[in-house]
mmCIF file of N, CA and C in Angstrom:
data_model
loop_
_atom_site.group_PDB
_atom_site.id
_atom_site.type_symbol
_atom_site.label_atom_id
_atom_site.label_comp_id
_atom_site.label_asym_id
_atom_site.label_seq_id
_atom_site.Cartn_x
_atom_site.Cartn_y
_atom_site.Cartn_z
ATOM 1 N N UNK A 1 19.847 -1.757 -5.071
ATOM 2 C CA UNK A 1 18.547 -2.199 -5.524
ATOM 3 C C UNK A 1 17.523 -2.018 -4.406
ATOM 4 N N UNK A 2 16.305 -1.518 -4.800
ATOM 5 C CA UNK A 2 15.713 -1.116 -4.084
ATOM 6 C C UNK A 2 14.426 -2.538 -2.909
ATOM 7 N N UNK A 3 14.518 -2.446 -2.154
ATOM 8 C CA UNK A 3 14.001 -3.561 -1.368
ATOM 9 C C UNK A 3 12.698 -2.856 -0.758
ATOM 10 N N UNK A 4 11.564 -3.697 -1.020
ATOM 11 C CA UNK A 4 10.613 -3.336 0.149
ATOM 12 C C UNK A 4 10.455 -4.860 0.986
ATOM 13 N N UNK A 5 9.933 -5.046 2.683
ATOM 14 C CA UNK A 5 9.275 -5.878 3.142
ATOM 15 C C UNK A 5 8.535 -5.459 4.111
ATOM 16 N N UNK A 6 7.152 -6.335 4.071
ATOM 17 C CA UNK A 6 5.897 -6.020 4.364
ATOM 18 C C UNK A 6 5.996 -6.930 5.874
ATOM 19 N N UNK A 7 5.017 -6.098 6.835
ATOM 20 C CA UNK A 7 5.011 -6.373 7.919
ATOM 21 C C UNK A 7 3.616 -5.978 8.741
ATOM 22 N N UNK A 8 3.029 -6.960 9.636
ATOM 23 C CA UNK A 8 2.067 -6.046 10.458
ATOM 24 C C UNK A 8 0.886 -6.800 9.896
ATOM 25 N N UNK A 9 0.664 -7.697 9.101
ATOM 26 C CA UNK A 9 -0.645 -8.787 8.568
ATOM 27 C C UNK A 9 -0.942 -9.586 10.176
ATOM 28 N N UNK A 10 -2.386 -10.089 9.791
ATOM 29 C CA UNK A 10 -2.759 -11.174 10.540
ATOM 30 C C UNK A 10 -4.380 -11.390 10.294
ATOM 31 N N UNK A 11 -5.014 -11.894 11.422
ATOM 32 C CA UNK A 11 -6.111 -12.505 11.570
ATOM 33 C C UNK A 11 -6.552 -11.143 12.463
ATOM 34 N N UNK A 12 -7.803 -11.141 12.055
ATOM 35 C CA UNK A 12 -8.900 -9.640 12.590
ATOM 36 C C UNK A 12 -10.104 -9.636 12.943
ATOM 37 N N UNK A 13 -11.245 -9.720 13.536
ATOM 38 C CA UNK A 13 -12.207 -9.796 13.652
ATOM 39 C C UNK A 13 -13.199 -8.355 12.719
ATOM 40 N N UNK A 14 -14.015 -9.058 12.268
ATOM 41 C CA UNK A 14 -15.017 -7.627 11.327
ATOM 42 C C UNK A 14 -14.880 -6.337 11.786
ATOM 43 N N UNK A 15 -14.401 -5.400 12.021
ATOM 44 C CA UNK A 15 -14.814 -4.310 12.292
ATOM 45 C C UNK A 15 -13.415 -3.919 13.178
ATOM 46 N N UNK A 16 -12.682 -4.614 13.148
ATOM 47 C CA UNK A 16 -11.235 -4.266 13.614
ATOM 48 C C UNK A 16 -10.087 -3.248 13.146
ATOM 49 N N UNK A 17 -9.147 -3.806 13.910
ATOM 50 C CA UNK A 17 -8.499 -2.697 12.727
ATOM 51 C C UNK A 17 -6.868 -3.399 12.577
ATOM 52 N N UNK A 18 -6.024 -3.253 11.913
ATOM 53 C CA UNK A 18 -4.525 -3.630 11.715
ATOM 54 C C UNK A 18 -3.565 -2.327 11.205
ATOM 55 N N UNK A 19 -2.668 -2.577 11.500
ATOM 56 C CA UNK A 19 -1.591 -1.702 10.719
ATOM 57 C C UNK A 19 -0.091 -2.267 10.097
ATOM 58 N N UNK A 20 -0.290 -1.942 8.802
ATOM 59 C CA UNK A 20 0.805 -2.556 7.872
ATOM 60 C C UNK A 20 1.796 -1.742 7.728
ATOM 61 N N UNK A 21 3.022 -2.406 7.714
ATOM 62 C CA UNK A 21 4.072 -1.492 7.766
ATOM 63 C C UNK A 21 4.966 -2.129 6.500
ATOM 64 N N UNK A 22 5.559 -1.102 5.898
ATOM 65 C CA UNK A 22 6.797 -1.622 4.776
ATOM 66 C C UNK A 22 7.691 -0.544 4.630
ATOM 67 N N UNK A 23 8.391 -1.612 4.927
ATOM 68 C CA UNK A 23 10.106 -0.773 5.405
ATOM 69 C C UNK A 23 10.910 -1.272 3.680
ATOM 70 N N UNK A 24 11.598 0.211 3.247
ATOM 71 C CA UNK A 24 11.941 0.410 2.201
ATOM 72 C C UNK A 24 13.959 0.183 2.437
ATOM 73 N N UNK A 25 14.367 -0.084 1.407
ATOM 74 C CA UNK A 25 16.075 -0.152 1.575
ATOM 75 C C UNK A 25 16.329 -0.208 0.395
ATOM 76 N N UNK A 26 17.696 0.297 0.077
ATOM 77 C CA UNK A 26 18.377 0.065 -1.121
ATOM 78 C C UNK A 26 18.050 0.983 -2.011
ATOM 79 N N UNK A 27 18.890 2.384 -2.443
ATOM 80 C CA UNK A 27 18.784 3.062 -3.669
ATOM 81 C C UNK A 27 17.469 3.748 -3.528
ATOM 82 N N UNK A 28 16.979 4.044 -2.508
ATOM 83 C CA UNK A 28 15.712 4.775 -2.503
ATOM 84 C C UNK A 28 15.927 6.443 -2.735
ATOM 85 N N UNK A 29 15.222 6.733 -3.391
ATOM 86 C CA UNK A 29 15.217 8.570 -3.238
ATOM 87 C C UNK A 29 13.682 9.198 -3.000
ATOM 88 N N UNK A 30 13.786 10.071 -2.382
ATOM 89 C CA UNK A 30 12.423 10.769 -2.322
ATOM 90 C C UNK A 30 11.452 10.916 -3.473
ATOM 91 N N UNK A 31 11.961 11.168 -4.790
ATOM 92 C CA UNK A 31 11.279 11.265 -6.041
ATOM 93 C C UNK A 31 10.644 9.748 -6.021
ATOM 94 N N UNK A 32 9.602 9.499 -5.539
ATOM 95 C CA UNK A 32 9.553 8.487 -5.461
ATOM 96 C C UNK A 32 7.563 8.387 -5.078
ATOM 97 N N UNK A 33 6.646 7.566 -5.287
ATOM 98 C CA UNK A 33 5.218 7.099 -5.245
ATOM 99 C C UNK A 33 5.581 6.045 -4.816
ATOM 100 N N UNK A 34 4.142 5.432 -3.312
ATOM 101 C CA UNK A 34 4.705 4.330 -3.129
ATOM 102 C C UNK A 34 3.074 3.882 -2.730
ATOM 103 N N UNK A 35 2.957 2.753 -2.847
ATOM 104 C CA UNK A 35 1.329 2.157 -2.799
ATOM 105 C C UNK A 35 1.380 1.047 -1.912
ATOM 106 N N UNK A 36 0.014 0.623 -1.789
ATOM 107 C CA UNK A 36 -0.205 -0.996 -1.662
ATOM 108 C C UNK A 36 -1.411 -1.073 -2.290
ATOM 109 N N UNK A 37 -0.774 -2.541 -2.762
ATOM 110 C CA UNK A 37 -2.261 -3.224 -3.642
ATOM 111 C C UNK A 37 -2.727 -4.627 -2.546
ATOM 112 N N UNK A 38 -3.575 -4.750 -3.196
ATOM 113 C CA UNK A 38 -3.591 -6.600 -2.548
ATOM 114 C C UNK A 38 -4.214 -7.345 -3.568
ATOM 115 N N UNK A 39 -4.341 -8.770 -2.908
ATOM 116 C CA UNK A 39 -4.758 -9.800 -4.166
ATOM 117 C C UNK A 39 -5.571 -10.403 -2.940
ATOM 118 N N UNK A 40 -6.770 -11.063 -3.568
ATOM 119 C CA UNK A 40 -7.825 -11.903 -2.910
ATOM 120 C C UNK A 40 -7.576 -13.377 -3.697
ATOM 121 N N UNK A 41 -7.942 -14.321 -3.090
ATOM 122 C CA UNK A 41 -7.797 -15.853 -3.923
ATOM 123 C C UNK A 41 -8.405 -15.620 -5.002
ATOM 124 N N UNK A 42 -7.755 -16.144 -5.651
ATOM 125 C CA UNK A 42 -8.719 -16.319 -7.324
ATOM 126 C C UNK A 42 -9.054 -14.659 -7.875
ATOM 127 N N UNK A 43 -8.601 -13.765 -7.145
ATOM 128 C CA UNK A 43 -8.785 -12.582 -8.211
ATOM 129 C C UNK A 43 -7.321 -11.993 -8.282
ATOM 130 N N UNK A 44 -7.766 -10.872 -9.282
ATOM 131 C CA UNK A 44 -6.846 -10.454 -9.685
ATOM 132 C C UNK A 44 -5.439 -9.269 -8.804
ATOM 133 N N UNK A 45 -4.785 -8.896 -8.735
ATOM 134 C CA UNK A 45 -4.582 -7.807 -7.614
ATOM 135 C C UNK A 45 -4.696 -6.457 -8.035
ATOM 136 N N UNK A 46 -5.147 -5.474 -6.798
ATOM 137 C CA UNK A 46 -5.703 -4.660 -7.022
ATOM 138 C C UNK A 46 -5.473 -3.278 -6.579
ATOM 139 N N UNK A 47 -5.200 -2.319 -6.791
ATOM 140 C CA UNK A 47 -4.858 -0.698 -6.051
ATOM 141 C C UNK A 47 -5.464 -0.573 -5.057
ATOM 142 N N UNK A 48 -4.799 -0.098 -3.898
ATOM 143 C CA UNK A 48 -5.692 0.058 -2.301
ATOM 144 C C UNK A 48 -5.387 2.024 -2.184
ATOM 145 N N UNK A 49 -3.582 2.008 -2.336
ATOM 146 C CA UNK A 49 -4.350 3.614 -1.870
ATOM 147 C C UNK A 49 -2.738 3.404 -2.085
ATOM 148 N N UNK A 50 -2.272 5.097 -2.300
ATOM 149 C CA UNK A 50 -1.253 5.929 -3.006
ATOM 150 C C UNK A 50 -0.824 6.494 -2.345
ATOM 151 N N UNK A 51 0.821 7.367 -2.237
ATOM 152 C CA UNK A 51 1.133 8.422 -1.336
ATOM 153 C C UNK A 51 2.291 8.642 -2.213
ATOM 154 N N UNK A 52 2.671 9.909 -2.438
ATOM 155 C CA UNK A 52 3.903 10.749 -3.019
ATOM 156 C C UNK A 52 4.809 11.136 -1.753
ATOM 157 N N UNK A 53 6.177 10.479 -1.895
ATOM 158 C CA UNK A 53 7.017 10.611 -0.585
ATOM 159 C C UNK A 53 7.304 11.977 -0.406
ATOM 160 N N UNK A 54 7.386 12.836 -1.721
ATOM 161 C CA UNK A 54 7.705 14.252 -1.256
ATOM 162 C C UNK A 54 6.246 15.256 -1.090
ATOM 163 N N UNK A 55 5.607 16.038 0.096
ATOM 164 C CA UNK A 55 4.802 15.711 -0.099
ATOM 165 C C UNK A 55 3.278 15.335 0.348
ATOM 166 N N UNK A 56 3.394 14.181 0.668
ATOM 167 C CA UNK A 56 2.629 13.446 0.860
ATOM 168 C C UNK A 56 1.437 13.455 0.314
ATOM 169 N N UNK A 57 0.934 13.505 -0.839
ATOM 170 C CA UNK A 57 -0.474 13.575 -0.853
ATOM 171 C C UNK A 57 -0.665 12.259 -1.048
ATOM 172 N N UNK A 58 -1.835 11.971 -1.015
ATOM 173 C CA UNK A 58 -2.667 10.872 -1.101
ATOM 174 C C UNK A 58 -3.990 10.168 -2.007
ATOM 175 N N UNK A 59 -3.818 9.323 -2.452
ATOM 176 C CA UNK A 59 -4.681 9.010 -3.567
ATOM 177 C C UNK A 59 -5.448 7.269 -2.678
ATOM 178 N N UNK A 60 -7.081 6.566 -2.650
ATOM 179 C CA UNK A 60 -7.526 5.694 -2.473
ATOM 180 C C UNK A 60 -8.449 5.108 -3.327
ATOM 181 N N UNK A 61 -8.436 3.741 -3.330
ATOM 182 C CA UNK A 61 -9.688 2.882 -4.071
ATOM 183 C C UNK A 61 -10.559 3.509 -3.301
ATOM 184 N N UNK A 62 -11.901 3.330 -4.124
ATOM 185 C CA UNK A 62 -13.484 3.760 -3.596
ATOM 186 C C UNK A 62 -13.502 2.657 -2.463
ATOM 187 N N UNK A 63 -13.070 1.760 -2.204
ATOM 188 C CA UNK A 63 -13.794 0.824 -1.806
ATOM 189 C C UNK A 63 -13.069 0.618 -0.342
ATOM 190 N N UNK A 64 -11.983 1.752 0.021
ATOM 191 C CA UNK A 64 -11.243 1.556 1.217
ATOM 192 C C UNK A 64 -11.256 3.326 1.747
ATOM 193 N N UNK A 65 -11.725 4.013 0.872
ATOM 194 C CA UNK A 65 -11.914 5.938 1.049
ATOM 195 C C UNK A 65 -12.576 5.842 2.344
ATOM 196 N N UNK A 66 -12.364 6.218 3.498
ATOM 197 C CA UNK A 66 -13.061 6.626 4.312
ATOM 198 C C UNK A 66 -12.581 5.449 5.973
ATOM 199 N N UNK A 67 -11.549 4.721 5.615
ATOM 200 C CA UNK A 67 -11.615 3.328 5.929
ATOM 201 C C UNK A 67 -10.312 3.120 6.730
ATOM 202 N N UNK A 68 -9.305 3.434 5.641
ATOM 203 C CA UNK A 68 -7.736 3.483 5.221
ATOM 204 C C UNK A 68 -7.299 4.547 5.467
ATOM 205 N N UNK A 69 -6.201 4.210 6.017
ATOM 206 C CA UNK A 69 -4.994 5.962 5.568
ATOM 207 C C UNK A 69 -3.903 5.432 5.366
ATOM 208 N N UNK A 70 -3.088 5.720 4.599
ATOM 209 C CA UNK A 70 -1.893 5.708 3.804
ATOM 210 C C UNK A 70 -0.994 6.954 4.356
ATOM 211 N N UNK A 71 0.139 6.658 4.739
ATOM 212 C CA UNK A 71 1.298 7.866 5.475
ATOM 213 C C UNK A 71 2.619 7.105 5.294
ATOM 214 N N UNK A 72 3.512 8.040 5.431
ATOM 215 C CA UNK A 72 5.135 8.029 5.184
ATOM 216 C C UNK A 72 5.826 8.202 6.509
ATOM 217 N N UNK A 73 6.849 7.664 6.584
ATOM 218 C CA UNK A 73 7.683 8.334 8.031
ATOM 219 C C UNK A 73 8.567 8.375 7.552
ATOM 220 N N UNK A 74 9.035 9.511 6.812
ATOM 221 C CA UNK A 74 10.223 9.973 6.221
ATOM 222 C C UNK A 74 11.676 9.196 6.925
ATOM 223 N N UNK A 75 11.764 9.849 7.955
ATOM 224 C CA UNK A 75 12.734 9.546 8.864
ATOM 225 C C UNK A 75 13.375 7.595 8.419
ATOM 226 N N UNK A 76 12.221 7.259 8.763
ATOM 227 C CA UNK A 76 12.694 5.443 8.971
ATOM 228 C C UNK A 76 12.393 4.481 7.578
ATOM 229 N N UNK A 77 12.179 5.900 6.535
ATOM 230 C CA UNK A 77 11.944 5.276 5.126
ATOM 231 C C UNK A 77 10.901 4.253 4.772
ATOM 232 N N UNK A 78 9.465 4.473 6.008
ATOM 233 C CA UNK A 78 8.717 3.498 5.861
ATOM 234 C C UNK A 78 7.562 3.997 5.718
ATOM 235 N N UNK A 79 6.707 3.248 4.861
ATOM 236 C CA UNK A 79 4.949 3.197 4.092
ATOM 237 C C UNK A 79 4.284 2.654 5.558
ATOM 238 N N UNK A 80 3.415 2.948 5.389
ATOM 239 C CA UNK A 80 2.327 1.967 6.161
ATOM 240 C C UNK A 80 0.545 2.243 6.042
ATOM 241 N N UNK A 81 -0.244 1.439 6.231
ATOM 242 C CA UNK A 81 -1.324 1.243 6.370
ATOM 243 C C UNK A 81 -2.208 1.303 6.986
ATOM 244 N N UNK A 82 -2.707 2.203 7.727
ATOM 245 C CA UNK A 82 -3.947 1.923 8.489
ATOM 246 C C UNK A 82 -5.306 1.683 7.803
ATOM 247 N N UNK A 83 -5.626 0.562 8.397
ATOM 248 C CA UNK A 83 -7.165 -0.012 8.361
ATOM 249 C C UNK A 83 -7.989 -0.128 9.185
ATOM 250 N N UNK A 84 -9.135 0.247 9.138
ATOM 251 C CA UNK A 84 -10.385 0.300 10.270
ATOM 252 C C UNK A 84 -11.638 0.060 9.640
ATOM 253 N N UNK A 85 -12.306 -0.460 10.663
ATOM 254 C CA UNK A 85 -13.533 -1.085 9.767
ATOM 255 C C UNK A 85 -13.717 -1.816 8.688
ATOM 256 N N UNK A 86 -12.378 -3.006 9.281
ATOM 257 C CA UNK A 86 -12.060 -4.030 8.539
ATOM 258 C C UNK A 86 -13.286 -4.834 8.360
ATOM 259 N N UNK A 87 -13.560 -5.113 6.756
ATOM 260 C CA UNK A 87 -14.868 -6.229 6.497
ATOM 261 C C UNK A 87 -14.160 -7.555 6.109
ATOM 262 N N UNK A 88 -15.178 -8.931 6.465
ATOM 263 C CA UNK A 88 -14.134 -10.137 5.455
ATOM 264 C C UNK A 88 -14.103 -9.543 3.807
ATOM 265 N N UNK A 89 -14.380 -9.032 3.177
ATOM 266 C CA UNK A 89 -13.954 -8.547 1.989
ATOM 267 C C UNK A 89 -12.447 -7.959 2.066
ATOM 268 N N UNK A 90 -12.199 -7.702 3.098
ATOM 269 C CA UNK A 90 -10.587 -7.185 2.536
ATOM 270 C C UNK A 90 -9.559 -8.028 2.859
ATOM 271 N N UNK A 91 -10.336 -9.147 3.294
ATOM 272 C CA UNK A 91 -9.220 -10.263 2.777
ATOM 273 C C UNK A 91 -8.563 -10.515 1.699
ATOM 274 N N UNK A 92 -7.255 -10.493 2.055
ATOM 275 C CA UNK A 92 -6.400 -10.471 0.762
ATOM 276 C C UNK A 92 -4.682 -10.427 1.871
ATOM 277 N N UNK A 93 -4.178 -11.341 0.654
ATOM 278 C CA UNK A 93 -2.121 -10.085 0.686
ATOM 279 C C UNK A 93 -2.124 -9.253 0.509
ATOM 280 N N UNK A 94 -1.532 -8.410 0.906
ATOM 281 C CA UNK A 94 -1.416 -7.024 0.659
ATOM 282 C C UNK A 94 0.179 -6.671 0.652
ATOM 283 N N UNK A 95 0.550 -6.128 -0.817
ATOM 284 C CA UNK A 95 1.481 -5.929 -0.953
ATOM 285 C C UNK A 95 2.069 -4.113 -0.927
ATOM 286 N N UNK A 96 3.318 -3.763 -0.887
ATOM 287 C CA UNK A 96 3.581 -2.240 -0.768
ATOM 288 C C UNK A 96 4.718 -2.440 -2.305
ATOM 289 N N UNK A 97 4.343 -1.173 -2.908
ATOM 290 C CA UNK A 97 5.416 -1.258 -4.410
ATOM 291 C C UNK A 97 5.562 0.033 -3.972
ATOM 292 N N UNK A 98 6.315 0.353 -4.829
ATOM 293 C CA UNK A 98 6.924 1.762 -5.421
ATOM 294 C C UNK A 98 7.347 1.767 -7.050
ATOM 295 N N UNK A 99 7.144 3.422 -7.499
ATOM 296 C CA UNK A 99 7.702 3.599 -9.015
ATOM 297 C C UNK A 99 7.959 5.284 -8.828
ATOM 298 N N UNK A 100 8.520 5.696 -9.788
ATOM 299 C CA UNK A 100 9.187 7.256 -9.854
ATOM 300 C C UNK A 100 7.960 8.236 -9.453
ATOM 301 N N UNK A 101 8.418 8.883 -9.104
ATOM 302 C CA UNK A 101 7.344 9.775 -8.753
ATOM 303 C C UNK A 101 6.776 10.237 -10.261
ATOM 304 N N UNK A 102 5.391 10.827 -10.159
ATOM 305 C CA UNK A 102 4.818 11.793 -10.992
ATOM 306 C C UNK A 102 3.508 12.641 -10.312
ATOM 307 N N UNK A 103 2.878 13.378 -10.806
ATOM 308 C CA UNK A 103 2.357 14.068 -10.292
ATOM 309 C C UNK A 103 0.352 13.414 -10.717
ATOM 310 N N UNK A 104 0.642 12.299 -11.725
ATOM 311 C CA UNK A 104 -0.748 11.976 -11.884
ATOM 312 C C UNK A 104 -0.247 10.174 -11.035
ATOM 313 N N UNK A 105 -1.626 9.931 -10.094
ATOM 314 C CA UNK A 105 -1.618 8.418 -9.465
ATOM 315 C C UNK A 105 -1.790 7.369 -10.130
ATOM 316 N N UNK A 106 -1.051 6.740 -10.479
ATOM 317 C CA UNK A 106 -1.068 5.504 -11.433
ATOM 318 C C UNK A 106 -1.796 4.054 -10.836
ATOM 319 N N UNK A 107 -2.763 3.426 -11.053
ATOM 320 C CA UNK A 107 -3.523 2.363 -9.769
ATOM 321 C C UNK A 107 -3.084 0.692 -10.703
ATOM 322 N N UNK A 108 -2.111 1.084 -11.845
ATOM 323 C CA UNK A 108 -2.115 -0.176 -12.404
ATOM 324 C C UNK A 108 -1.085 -1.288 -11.705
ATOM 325 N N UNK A 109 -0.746 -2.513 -11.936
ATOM 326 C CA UNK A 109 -0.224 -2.843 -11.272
ATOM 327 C C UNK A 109 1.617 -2.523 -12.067
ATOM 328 N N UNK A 110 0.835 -3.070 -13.055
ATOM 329 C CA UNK A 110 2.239 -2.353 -14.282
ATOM 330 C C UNK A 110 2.732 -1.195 -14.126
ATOM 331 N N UNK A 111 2.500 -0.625 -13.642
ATOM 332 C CA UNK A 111 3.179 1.042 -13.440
ATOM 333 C C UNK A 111 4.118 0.913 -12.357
ATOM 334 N N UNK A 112 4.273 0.012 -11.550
ATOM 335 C CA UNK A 112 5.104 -0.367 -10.227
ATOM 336 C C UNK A 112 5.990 -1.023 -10.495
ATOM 337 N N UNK A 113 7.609 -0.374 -10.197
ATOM 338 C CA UNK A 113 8.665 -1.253 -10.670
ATOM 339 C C UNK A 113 9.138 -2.443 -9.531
ATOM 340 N N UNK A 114 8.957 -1.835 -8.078
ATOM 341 C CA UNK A 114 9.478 -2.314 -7.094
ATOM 342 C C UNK A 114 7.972 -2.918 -6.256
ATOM 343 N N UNK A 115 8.417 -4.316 -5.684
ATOM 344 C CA UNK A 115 7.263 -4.953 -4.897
ATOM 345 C C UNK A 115 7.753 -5.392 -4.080
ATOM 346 N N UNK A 116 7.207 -5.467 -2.726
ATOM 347 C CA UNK A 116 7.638 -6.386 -1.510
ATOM 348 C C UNK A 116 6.619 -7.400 -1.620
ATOM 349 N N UNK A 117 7.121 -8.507 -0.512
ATOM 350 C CA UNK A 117 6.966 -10.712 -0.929
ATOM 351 C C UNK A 117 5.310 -10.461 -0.052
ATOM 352 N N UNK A 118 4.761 -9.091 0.460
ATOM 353 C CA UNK A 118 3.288 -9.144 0.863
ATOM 354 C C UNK A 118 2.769 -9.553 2.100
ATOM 355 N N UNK A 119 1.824 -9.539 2.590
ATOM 356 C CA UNK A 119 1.530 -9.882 4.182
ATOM 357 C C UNK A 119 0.341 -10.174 4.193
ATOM 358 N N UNK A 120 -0.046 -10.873 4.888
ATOM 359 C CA UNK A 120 -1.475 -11.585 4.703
ATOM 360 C C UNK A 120 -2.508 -10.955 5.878
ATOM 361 N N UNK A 121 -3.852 -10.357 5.012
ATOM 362 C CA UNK A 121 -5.070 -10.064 6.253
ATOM 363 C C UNK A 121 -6.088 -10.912 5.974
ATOM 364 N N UNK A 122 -6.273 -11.356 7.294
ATOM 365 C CA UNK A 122 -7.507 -12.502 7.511
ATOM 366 C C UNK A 122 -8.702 -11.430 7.806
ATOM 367 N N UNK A 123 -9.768 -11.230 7.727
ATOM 368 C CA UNK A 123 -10.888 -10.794 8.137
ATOM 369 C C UNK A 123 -11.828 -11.817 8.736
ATOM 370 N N UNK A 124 -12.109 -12.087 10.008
ATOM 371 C CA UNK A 124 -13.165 -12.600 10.235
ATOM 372 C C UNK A 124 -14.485 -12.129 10.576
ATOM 373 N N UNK A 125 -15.696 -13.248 9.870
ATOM 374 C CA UNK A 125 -16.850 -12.459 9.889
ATOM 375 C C UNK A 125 -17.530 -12.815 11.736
#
């Protein structure tokens, strides 16, 4: 069974930067899309940005394009996150899923079979 856990959250000052890491285990294969979303209090959770393990291309929310990068390290079977020009708006958990690969980016949350327990970014203003 396939396991993700999320790593690399914390507290940030505006304009900082963090890097999230999620380390994958269990039954994984390359045919494989793997994301992170996050959730803010009281809203709903939401698509941050996409990557196809074989590959790699890359898919982002408008609202992190230019901001974010999303990459694979084949080798150590791990997702991760870079963020820069962190605002308090991207406060949130931020979680890493995975679902089968396909060739169109799916941003729902329903389309994701596998989720890791999430990591928390503080933004301070």
């Amino acid at each position: 069974q396939v396991q993700l856990v999320e790593s690399g959250g914390g507290l940030v000052q505006a304009g900082g930067s963090l890097r999230l890491s999620c380390a994958a285990s269990g039954g994984t294969n390359d045919r494989r899309t793997m994301a992170w979303f996050r959730q803010a209090p009281g809203k709903e959770r939401e698509f941050v940005a996409a990557i196809t393990w074989i590959g790699g291309r890359t898919y982002y929310a408008d609202s992190v394009k230019g901001r974010f990068t999303i990459s694979r390290d084949n080798a150590k079977n791990t997702l991760y996150l870079q963020m820069n020009s962190l605002k308090p708006e991207d406060t949130a958990v931020y979680y890493c899923a995975q679902r089968p690969f396909s060739f169109t980016f799916y941003t729902g949350e329903r389309d994701y079979s596998y989720w890791g327990q999430g990591t928390q970014v503080t933004v301070s203003s």
